[in-house]
Coordinates of C-alpha atoms in Angstrom, one line a residue:
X1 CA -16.6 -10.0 12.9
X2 CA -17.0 -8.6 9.4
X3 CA -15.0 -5.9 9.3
X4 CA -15.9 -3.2 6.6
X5 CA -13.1 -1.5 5.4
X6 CA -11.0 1.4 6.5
X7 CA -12.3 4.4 5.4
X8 CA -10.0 7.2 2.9
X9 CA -10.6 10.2 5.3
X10 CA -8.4 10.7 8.2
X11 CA -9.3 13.4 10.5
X12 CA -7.4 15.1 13.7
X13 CA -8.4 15.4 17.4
X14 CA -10.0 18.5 17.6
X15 CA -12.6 17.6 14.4
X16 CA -13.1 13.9 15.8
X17 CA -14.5 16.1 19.1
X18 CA -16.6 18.4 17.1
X19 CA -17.9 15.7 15.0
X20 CA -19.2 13.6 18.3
X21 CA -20.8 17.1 19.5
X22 CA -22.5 17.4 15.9
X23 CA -23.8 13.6 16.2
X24 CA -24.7 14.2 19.9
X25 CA -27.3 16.6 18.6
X26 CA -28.6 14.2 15.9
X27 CA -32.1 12.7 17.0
X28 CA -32.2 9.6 18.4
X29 CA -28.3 10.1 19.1
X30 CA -26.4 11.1 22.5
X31 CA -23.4 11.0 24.3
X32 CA -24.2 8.3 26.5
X33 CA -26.2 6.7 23.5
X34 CA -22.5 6.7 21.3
X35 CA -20.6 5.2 24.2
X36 CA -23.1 2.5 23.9
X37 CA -22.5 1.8 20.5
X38 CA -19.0 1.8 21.1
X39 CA -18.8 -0.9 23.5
X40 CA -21.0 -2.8 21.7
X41 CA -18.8 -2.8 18.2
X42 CA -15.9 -3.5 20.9
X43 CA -17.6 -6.7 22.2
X44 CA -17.8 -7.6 18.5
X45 CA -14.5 -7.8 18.3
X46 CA -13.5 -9.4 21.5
X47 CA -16.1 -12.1 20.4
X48 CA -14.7 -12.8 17.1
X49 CA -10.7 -12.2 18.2
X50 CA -10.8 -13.8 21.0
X51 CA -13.7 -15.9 21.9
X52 CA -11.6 -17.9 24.1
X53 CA -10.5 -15.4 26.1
X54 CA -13.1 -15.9 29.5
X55 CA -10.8 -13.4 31.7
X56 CA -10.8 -10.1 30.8
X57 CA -9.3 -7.1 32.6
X58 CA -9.9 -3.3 31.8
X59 CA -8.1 -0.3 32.6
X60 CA -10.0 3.0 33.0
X61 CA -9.0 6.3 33.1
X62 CA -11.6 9.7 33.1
X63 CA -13.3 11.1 30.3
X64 CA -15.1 9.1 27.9
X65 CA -12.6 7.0 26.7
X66 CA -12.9 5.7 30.6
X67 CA -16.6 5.7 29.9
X68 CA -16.3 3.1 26.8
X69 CA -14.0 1.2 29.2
X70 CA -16.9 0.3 31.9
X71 CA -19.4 0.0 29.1
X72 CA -17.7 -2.7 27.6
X73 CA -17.0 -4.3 30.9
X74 CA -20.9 -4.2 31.5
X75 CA -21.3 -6.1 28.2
X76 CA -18.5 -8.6 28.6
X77 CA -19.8 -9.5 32.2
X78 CA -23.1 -10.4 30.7
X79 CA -22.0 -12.4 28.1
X80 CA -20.1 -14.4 30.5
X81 CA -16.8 -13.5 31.3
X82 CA -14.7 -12.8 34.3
X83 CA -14.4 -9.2 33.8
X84 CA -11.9 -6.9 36.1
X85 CA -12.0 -2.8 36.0
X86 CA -8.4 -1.3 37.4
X87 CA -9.1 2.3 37.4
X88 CA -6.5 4.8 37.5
X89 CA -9.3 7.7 38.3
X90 CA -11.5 7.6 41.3
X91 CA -15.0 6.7 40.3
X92 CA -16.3 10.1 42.4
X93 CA -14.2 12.0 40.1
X94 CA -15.9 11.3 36.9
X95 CA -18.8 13.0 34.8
X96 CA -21.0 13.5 32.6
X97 CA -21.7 9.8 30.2
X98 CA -18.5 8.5 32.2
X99 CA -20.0 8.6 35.5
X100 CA -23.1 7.1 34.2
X101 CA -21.0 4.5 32.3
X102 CA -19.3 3.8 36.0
X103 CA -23.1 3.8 37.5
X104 CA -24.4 1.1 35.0
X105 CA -21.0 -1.3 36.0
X106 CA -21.9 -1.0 39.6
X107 CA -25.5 -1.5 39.1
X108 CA -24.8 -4.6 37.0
X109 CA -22.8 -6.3 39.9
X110 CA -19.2 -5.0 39.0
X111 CA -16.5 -3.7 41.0
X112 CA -14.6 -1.4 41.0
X113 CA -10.2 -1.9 42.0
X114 CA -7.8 1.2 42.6
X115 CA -5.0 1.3 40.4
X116 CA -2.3 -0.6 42.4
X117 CA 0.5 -0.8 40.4
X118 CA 0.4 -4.5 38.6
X119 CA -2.4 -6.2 36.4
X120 CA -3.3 -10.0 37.2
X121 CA -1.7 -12.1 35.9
X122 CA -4.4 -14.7 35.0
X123 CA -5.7 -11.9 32.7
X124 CA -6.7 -13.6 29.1
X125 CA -7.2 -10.3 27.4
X126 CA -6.6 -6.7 28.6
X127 CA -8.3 -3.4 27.6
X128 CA -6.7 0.3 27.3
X129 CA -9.1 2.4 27.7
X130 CA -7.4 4.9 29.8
X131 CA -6.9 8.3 28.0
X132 CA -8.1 8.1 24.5
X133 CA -7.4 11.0 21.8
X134 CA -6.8 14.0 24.6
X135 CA -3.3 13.2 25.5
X136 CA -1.0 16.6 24.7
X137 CA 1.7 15.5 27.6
X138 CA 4.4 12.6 27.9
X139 CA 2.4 10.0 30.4
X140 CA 4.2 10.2 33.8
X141 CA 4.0 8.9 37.4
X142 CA 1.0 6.1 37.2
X143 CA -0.6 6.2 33.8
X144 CA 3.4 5.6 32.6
X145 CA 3.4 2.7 34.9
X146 CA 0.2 1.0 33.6
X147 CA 1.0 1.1 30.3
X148 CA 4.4 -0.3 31.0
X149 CA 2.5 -3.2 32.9
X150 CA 0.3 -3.8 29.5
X151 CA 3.3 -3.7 27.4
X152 CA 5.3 -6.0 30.2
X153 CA 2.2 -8.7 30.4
X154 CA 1.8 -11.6 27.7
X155 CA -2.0 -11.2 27.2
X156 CA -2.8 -9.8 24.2
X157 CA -4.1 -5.9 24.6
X158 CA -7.2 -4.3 22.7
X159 CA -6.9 -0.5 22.5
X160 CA -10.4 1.6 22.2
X161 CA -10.0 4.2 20.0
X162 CA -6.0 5.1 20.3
X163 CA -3.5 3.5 22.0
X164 CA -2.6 5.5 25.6
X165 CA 0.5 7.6 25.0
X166 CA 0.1 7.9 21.1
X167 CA -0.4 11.5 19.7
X168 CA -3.8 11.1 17.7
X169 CA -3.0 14.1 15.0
X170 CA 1.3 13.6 15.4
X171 CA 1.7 9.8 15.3
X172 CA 4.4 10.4 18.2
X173 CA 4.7 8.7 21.0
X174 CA 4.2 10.6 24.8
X175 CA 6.6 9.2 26.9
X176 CA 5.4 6.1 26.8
X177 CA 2.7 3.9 24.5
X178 CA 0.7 0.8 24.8
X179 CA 1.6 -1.2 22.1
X180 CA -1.7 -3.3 21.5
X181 CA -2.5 -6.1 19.3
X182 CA -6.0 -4.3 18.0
X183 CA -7.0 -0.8 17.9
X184 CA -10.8 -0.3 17.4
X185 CA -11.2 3.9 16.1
X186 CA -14.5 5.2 16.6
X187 CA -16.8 7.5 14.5
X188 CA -13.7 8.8 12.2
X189 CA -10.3 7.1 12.1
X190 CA -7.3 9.8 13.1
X191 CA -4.7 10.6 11.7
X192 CA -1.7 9.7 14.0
X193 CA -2.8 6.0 14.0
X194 CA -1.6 5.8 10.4
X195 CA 2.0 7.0 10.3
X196 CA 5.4 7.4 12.8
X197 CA 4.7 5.1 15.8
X198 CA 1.2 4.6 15.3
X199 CA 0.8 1.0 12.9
X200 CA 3.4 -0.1 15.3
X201 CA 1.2 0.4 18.2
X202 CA -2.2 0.1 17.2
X203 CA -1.6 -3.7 15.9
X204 CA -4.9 -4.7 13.6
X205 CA -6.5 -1.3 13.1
X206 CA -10.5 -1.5 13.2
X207 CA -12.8 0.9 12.7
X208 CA -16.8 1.6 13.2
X209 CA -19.0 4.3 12.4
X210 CA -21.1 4.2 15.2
X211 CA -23.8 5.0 12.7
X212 CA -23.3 8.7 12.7
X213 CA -25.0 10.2 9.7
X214 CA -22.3 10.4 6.9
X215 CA -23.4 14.2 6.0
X216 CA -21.8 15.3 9.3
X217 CA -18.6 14.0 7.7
X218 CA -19.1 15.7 4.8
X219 CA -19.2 19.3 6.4
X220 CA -15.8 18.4 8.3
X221 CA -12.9 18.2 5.5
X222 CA -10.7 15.4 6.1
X223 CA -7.4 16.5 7.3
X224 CA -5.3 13.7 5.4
X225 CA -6.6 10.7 3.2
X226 CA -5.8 7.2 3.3
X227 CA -4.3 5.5 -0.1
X228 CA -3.5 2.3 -0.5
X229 CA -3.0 0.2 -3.8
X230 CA -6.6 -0.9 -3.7
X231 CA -8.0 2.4 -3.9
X232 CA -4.8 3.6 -6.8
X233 CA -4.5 0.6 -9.0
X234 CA -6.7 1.9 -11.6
X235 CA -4.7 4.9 -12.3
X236 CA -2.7 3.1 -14.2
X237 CA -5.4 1.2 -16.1
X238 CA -4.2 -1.2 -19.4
X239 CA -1.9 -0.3 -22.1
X240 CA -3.4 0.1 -25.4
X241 CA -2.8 -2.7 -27.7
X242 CA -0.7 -0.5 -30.2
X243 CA 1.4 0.7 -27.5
X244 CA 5.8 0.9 -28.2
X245 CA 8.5 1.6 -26.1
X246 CA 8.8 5.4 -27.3
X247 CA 5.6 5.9 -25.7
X248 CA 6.2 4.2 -22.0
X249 CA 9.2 6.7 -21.0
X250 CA 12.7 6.7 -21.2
X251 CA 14.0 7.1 -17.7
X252 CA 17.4 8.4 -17.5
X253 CA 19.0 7.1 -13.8
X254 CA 21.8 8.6 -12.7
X255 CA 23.9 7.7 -9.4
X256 CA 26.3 4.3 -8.5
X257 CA 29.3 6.1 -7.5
X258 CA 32.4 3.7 -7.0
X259 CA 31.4 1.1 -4.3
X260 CA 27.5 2.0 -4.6
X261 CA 27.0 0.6 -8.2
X262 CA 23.9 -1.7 -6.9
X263 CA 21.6 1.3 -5.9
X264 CA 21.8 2.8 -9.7
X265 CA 21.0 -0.9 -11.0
X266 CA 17.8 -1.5 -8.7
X267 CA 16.4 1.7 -9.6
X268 CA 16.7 0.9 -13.3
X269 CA 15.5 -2.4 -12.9
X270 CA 12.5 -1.4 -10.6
X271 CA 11.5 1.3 -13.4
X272 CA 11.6 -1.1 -15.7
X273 CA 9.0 -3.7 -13.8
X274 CA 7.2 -0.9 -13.4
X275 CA 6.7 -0.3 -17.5
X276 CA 9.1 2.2 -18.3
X277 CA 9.6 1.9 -22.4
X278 CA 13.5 2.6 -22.3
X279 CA 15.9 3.2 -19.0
X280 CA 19.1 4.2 -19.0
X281 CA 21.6 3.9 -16.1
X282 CA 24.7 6.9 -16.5
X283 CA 27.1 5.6 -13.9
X284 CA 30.9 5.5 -12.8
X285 CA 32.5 4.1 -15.5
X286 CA 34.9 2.4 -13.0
X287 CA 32.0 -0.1 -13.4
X288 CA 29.8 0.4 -16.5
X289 CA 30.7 -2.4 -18.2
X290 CA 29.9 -4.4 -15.5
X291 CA 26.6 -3.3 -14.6
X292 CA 24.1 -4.7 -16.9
X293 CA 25.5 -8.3 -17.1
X294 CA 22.6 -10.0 -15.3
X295 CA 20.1 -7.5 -16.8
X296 CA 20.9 -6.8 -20.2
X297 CA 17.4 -5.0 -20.8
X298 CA 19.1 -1.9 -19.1
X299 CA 21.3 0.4 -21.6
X300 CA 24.3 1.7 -19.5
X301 CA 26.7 4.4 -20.2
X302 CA 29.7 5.7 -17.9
X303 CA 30.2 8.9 -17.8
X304 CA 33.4 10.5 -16.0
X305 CA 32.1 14.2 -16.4
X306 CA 28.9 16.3 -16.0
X307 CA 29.4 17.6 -19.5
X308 CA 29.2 13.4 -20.1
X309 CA 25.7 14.0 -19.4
X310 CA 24.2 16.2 -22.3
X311 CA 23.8 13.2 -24.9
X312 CA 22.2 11.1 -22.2
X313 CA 19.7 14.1 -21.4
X314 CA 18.8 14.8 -25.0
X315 CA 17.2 12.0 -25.9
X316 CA 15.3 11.0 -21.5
X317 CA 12.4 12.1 -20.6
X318 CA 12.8 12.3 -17.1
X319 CA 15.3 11.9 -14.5
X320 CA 16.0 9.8 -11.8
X321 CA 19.2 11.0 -9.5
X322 CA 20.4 9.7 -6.0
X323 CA 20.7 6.5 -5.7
X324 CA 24.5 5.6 -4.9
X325 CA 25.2 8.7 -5.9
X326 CA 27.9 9.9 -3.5
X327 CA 29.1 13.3 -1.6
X328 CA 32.4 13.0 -3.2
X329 CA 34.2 15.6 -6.7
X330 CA 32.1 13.3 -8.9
X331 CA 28.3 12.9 -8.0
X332 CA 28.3 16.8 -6.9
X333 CA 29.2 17.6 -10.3
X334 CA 26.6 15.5 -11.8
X335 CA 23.9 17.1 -9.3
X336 CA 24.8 20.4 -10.2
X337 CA 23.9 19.9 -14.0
X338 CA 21.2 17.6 -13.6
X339 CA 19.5 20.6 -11.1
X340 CA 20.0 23.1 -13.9
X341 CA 18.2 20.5 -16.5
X342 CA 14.5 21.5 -17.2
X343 CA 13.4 17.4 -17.4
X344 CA 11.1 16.1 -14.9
X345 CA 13.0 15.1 -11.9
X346 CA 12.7 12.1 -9.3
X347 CA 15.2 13.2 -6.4
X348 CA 16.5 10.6 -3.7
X349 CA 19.6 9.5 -1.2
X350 CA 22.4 11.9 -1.7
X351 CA 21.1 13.5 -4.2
X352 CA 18.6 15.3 -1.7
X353 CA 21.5 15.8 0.9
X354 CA 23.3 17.9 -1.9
X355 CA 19.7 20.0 -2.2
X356 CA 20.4 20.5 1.6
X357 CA 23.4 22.0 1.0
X358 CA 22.1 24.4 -1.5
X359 CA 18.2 24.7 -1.1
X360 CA 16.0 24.8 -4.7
X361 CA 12.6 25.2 -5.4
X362 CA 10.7 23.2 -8.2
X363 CA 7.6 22.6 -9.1
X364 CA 8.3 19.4 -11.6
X365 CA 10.1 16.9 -8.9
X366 CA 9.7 14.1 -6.6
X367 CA 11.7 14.4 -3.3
X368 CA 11.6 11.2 -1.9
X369 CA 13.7 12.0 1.7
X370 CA 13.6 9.3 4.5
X371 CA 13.2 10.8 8.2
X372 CA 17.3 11.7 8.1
X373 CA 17.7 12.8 5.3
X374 CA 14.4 14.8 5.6
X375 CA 15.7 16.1 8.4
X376 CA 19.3 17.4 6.7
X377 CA 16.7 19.1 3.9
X378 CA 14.7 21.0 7.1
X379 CA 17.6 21.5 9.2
X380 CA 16.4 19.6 12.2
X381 CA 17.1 16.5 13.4
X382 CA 15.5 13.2 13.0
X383 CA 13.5 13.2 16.0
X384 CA 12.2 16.5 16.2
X385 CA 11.0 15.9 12.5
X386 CA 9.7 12.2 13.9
X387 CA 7.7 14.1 16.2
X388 CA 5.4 15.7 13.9
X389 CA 5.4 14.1 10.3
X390 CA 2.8 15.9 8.9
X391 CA 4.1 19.3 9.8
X392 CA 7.5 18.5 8.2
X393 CA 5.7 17.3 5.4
X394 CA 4.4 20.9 4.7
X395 CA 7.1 22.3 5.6
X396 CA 9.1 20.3 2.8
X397 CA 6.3 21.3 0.5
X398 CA 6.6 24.7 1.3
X399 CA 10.3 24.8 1.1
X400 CA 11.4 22.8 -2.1
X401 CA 7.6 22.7 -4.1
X402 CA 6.8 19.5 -6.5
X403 CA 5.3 16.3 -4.7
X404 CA 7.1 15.0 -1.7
X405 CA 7.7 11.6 -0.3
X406 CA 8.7 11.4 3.6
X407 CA 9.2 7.2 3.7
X408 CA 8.7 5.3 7.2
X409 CA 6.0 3.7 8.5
X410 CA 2.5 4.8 7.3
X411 CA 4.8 7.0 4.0
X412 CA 3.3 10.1 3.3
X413 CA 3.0 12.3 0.2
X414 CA 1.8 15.5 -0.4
X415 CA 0.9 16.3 -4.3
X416 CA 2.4 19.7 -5.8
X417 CA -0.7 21.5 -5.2
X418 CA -2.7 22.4 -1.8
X419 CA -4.6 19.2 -1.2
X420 CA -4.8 17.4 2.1
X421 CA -2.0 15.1 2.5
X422 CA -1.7 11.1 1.8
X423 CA -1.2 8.3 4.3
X424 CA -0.1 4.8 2.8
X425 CA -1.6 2.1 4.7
X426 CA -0.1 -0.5 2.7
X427 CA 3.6 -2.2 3.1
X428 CA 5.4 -3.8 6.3
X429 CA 8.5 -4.1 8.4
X430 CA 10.0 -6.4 5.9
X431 CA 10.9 -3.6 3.6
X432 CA 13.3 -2.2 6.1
X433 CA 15.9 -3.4 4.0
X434 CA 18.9 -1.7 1.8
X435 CA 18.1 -0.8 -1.7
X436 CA 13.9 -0.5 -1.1
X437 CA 14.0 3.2 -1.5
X438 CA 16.1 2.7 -4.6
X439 CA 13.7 0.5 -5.7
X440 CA 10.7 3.5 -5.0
X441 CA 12.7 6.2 -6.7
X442 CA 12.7 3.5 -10.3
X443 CA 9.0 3.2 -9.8
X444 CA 8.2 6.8 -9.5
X445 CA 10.1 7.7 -12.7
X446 CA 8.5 4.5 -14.4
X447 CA 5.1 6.4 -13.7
X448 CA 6.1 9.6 -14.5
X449 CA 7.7 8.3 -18.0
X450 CA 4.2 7.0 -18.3
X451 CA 2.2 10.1 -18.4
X452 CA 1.8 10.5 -14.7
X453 CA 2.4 14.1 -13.1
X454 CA 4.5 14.3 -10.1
X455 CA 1.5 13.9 -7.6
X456 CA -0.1 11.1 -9.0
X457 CA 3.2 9.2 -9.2
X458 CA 4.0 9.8 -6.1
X459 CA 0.8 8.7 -4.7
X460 CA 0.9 6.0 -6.8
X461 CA 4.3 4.8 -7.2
X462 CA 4.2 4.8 -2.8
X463 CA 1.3 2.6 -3.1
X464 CA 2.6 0.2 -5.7
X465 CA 5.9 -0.5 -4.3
X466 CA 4.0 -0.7 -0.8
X467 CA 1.6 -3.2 -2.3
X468 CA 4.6 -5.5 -3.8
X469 CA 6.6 -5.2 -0.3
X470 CA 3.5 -7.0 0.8
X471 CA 3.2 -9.3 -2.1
X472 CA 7.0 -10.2 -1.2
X473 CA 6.1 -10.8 2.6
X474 CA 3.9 -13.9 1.7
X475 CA 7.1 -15.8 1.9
X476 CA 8.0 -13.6 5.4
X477 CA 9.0 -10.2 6.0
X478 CA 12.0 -11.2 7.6
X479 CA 14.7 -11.9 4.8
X480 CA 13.1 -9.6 2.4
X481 CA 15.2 -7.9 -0.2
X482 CA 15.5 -5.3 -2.4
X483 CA 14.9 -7.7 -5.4
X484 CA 11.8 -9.4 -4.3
X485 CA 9.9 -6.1 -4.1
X486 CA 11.4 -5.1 -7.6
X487 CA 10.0 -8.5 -8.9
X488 CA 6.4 -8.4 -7.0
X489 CA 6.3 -5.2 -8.4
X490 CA 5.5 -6.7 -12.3
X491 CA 2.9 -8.8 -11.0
X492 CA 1.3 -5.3 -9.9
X493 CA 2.4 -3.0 -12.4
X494 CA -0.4 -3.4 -14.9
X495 CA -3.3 -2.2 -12.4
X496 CA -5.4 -5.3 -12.6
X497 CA -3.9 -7.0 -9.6
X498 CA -4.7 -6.9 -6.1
X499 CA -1.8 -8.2 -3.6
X500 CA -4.5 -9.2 -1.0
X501 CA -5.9 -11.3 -4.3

């Protein structure tokens, strides 16, 4: 199948809906007319996926993610495979391009089996295509125990359009979730299958237009957009060939409290891979001399008191505080004069759980929170925030200003002014490892020492250090460390390079 690309504009529920009414109304375009089309780019898939796979079973539920179901069923059975429907709504019950989808299965020879509770286990490939992007409520009672038996069965599963029990706008999972190997989205791609639980459950996202006229999309503003390093590389285009180090930043990291000198050390390192003219690492001085050994490149300086600071913050251009910082006497006092400094600021680990404590607002900072620590700066916890990323996302925006950062799965940034908030699509589960964010917070302030303002290097410095975690992964994503990001991220760092090259 030649898949074309994921598109940048991510939409939620309620505008996917009105945008399949708009197209409904197109000539030569209807419901029953899109369900078509959707079982049809389906089949594509199935054929190219898994051509192998000769029986298929498909669980439908009501509506018209039901209706897709018994479409594709219709075209699988013609092309030759054993098809199965389990449906978990009786047929009499449905309407509309759903009972006609239902009519069309029947005429064509199918049958029809009641929801009974287990899936056959000769199934080859299985279809979820039981509640699509209406779900508001944790599954319960029977859906829950059909997608548990999806999850529980060693066929792979190809969701249409979302995942059952995945929030479409939220990214949260209802109870329970079908965890599938391939997602196909339809017409627009939504939100929720980019971020929280939704790249772990949609497996190989796909996506297809269904040929609905590209000037309905342009009416509907996209709710969110899509980044990946593909689509940011050029941001940071070529240096000029009279370039010096005065002109490429000089990042001033502060943090490696007693015990926690690493953190401080990968974020200098990672801002320099990432082009940063000069970096400086002020540290404990229990271990300042120590700390540059295997990279002399870095300049470090201890520093016992804030007031140790002031030199070190005459002569940076920006700041980047946090990592291994420390609750204790010592990185509080450095917090409390870096806050009061007027240099650009890239905020992370404790640094952002001392902003907690005491709540500022800027308009020149990076906050670059995880979901706990994101969660100390709201005053919520960790899965109430992980319920709804995007709305803690404004809500951090709204709270603190600058550009934000809330890391996980499917990162997202939102820019210092009021534009529609970024999804990475890039990275994997290998860079759930220590010392990754430290390795973020470097590249941000690299960018920033650049030239960037806080929004672009967020959006880009996300996407770069994304982009080398997946660089890294070629030699597996399990083992991964902090390091091999840090040096994937050179290979990347001049904007020429794409890590799927």
């Amino acid at each position: 199948m030649n898949q074309p690309s994921l598109p940048h504009a991510l939409y939620r529920a309620d505008q996917a809906r009105a945008l399949d009414r708009a197209a409904c109304l197109q000539p030569d375009l209807s419901g029953r007319e899109l369900m078509e089309r959707a079982a049809r780019a389906a089949q594509r898939l199935v054929a190219a996926r898994w051509p192998q796979a000769r029986r298929v079973c498909v669980l439908v539920g009501g509506g018209n993610n039901g209706g897709d179901g018994y479409a594709l069923a219709r075209l699988l059975r013609r092309a030759g495979r054993e098809v199965r429907v389990l449906s978990l709504v009786a047929p009499e019950r449905l309407r509309h391009e759903a009972a006609e989808a239902c009519r069309d299965w029947r005429a064509a020879g199918g049958a029809i089996e009641p929801w009974r509770g287990g899936l056959p286990e000769d199934a080859e490939l299985l279809v979820d295509a039981l509640l699509g992007i209406g779900l508001e409520r944790p599954l319960r009672e029977h859906w829950a125990e059909a997608v548990r038996a999806l999850n529980a069965h060693p066929a792979p599963v190809l969701a249409l359009d979302l995942p059952t029990g995945l929030h479409a706008d939220r990214g949260a999972v209802l109870g329970e979730v079908v965890r599938a190997s391939a997602t196909i989205s339809f017409i627009v791609l939504k939100q929720g299958l980019l971020t929280g639980a939704g790249p772990g459950c949609c497996g190989r996202l796909y996506w297809d237009s269904l040929g609905v006229p590209e000037t309905l999309l342009v009416a509907e503003p996209a709710s969110a957009q899509r980044i990946d390093w593909a689509s940011q590389r050029a941001c940071l285009g070529t240096r000029r060939r009279d370039a010096h180090k005065g002109q490429c930043g000089h990042v001033l990291v502060i943090g490696g409290a007693p015990g926690m000198s690493g953190a401080a050390r990968l974020a200098g390192e990672a801002a320099l891979r990432a082009g940063a003219g000069l970096v400086t690492v002020a540290t404990h001085p229990a271990h300042a001399a120590l700390l540059n050994l295997t990279r002399p490149e870095l300049m470090v300086r201890g520093v016992e008191h804030d007031a140790d600071l002031e030199p070190l913050l005459a002569r940076a251009d920006l700041v980047a505080i946090g990592p291994g910082l420390g609750r204790e006497a010592w990185g509080r006092g450095l917090w409390r004069r870096v806050r009061e400094c007027r240099l650009p600021l890239v905020v992370d680990a404790d640094a952002l759980n001392l902003l907690a404590e005491q709540p500022l607002r800027r308009d020149d900072w990076v906050l670059t929170p995880h979901p706990g620590e994101a969660g100390r700066l709201l005053g919520c916890g960790t899965a109430a925030l992980e319920a709804d990323r995007f709305a803690a996302l404004a809500a951090l925006r709204q709270k603190y200003g600058g550009a934000l950062v809330l890391k996980g799965a499917g990162s997202l940034v939102a820019d210092a002014d009021e534009t529609p908030p970024a999804v990475c699509s890039d990275g994997n589960p290998g860079m759930a490892t220590a010392g990754a964010g430290d390795v973020l917070t470097g590249v941000i302030a690299a960018l920033i020492g650049q030239g960037m303002d806080v929004g672009g290097a967020a959006r880009v410095g996300v996407c770069l250090h994304a982009a080398a975690g997946d660089r890294a992964a070629r030699a597996g994503e399990r083992g991964m460390i902090a390091g091999d990001i840090i040096e994937a991220v050179r290979a990347l760092a001049d904007g020429r390079e794409n890590h799927h090259a």
